[in-house]
Amino acid sequence: MKVAIITSTHKPSQQVKKRIQAACQSQGLTIDDQSPDMVISVGGDGTLLQAFHRYEDQLDHIRFVGIHTGHLGFYTDWIVEELDDFLLALREEQTNEAFDSISYPLLEVNVKLKDGSKQHHIALNEAALRRYEGTMTTEVYIKDRLFELFKGDGLCISTPTGSTGLNKSLGGAVIHPRLDAIQLTEIASLNNRVYRTLSSSMLIPADEYIRLYPQTDEMSGVMLAVDQETYPGEEIVEIQFQVAKERVHFARYRHTHFWNRVKNSFIGG
């Protein structure tokens, strides 16, 4: 098995990386940063996001696993104090040759620009189109039918696992990742005689999609965020969001149940 180790820059993560590298070498595992079978993220959820996007074009054969060097993160099953247990699980997997995993749905984002060019993005957590100075206006289509004319600060479209992030802070629902759906949540919408929105989060199934047509005269200062990356929105004329064909796979040794992750992250012991 080929393994890549992605870490944050702080010293504890670098020390953990050295221990994992030594264990991999002693177990006959190959360190391969180009085409790994498993990606081990050492740091926090941000580190795992970076690892995901680094290998997003190889999701069909890569499994991810996270080791948190602080408190237990939402995407991380192991903490530093459990490193020996993780290395033991990794060794037992090599012995048994049983590569178990669990998969989660992702968000596909397709953008059309004024010059006719296109952009393609994929998100583990969410994408958001928003204006930080003033409001933006956009037509919101569900498939090919106009649903509403939105005016407000922006819109957030999240995956089930990403529903615990920006979406939750906006009042959206927390969605179990076994549901192949994406969630649309408004950011500070205006509702009056001219602009009327549902003012509620919406779940869109895998066989449908959301399409936005922003008013181009209000796109100054608009940004499109896809996970931790941001892109200027001035030239955007259309964006389509849907459940991606790709899925992210996590190595399943003692994979934490989704609702336990939610409880640990927001409620505690």
PDB file of N, CA and C in Angstrom, residues 3 5 14-29 31 83 87 90-91:
ATOM      1  N   VAL A   3       1.299   5.264   0.762  1.00  0.00           N
ATOM      2  CA  VAL A   3       0.771   6.193   1.754  1.00  0.00           C
ATOM      3  C   VAL A   3       1.366   7.584   1.549  1.00  0.00           C
ATOM      4  N   ILE A   5       1.460  11.428   3.568  1.00  0.00           N
ATOM      5  CA  ILE A   5       1.214  12.045   4.874  1.00  0.00           C
ATOM      6  C   ILE A   5       1.217  13.556   4.692  1.00  0.00           C
ATOM      7  N   GLN A  14       4.492  17.853  12.741  1.00  0.00           N
ATOM      8  CA  GLN A  14       5.694  17.382  12.060  1.00  0.00           C
ATOM      9  C   GLN A  14       6.321  16.202  12.804  1.00  0.00           C
ATOM     10  N   GLN A  15       6.257  16.239  14.127  1.00  0.00           N
ATOM     11  CA  GLN A  15       6.796  15.132  14.919  1.00  0.00           C
ATOM     12  C   GLN A  15       5.973  13.866  14.722  1.00  0.00           C
ATOM     13  N   VAL A  16       4.655  14.024  14.664  1.00  0.00           N
ATOM     14  CA  VAL A  16       3.783  12.867  14.410  1.00  0.00           C
ATOM     15  C   VAL A  16       4.063  12.289  13.031  1.00  0.00           C
ATOM     16  N   LYS A  17       4.286  13.157  12.061  1.00  0.00           N
ATOM     17  CA  LYS A  17       4.582  12.689  10.703  1.00  0.00           C
ATOM     18  C   LYS A  17       5.820  11.805  10.693  1.00  0.00           C
ATOM     19  N   LYS A  18       6.857  12.192  11.420  1.00  0.00           N
ATOM     20  CA  LYS A  18       8.082  11.398  11.463  1.00  0.00           C
ATOM     21  C   LYS A  18       7.827  10.020  12.058  1.00  0.00           C
ATOM     22  N   ARG A  19       6.993   9.956  13.092  1.00  0.00           N
ATOM     23  CA  ARG A  19       6.680   8.663  13.712  1.00  0.00           C
ATOM     24  C   ARG A  19       5.909   7.772  12.741  1.00  0.00           C
ATOM     25  N   ILE A  20       4.977   8.371  11.996  1.00  0.00           N
ATOM     26  CA  ILE A  20       4.194   7.583  11.032  1.00  0.00           C
ATOM     27  C   ILE A  20       5.083   7.105   9.898  1.00  0.00           C
ATOM     28  N   GLN A  21       5.967   7.985   9.423  1.00  0.00           N
ATOM     29  CA  GLN A  21       6.886   7.586   8.356  1.00  0.00           C
ATOM     30  C   GLN A  21       7.744   6.404   8.778  1.00  0.00           C
ATOM     31  N   ALA A  22       8.274   6.452   9.996  1.00  0.00           N
ATOM     32  CA  ALA A  22       9.113   5.360  10.495  1.00  0.00           C
ATOM     33  C   ALA A  22       8.316   4.063  10.600  1.00  0.00           C
ATOM     34  N   ALA A  23       7.073   4.154  11.078  1.00  0.00           N
ATOM     35  CA  ALA A  23       6.228   2.971  11.201  1.00  0.00           C
ATOM     36  C   ALA A  23       5.890   2.386   9.836  1.00  0.00           C
ATOM     37  N   CYS A  24       5.612   3.264   8.863  1.00  0.00           N
ATOM     38  CA  CYS A  24       5.296   2.799   7.507  1.00  0.00           C
ATOM     39  C   CYS A  24       6.490   2.057   6.901  1.00  0.00           C
ATOM     40  N   GLN A  25       7.662   2.608   7.087  1.00  0.00           N
ATOM     41  CA  GLN A  25       8.862   1.973   6.535  1.00  0.00           C
ATOM     42  C   GLN A  25       9.114   0.617   7.185  1.00  0.00           C
ATOM     43  N   SER A  26       8.883   0.522   8.495  1.00  0.00           N
ATOM     44  CA  SER A  26       9.108  -0.751   9.183  1.00  0.00           C
ATOM     45  C   SER A  26       8.077  -1.806   8.795  1.00  0.00           C
ATOM     46  N   GLN A  27       6.908  -1.361   8.318  1.00  0.00           N
ATOM     47  CA  GLN A  27       5.843  -2.280   7.937  1.00  0.00           C
ATOM     48  C   GLN A  27       5.840  -2.566   6.435  1.00  0.00           C
ATOM     49  N   GLY A  28       6.810  -2.010   5.728  1.00  0.00           N
ATOM     50  CA  GLY A  28       6.898  -2.256   4.299  1.00  0.00           C
ATOM     51  C   GLY A  28       5.943  -1.445   3.458  1.00  0.00           C
ATOM     52  N   LEU A  29       5.406  -0.358   4.014  1.00  0.00           N
ATOM     53  CA  LEU A  29       4.528   0.533   3.253  1.00  0.00           C
ATOM     54  C   LEU A  29       5.372   1.538   2.487  1.00  0.00           C
ATOM     55  N   ILE A  31       5.993   5.246   0.943  1.00  0.00           N
ATOM     56  CA  ILE A  31       5.615   6.651   1.024  1.00  0.00           C
ATOM     57  C   ILE A  31       5.572   7.205  -0.392  1.00  0.00           C
ATOM     58  N   LEU A  83      -1.964   7.510  18.821  1.00  0.00           N
ATOM     59  CA  LEU A  83      -1.161   7.219  17.638  1.00  0.00           C
ATOM     60  C   LEU A  83      -0.703   5.763  17.598  1.00  0.00           C
ATOM     61  N   LEU A  87      -1.403   3.114  14.554  1.00  0.00           N
ATOM     62  CA  LEU A  87      -0.344   2.384  13.847  1.00  0.00           C
ATOM     63  C   LEU A  87      -0.563   0.880  13.937  1.00  0.00           C
ATOM     64  N   LEU A  90      -3.249   0.097  11.456  1.00  0.00           N
ATOM     65  CA  LEU A  90      -2.681   0.144  10.115  1.00  0.00           C
ATOM     66  C   LEU A  90      -1.906  -1.139   9.819  1.00  0.00           C
ATOM     67  N   ARG A  91      -1.153  -1.638  10.804  1.00  0.00           N
ATOM     68  CA  ARG A  91      -0.387  -2.868  10.617  1.00  0.00           C
ATOM     69  C   ARG A  91      -1.322  -4.078  10.456  1.00  0.00           C
TER      70      ARG A  91
END
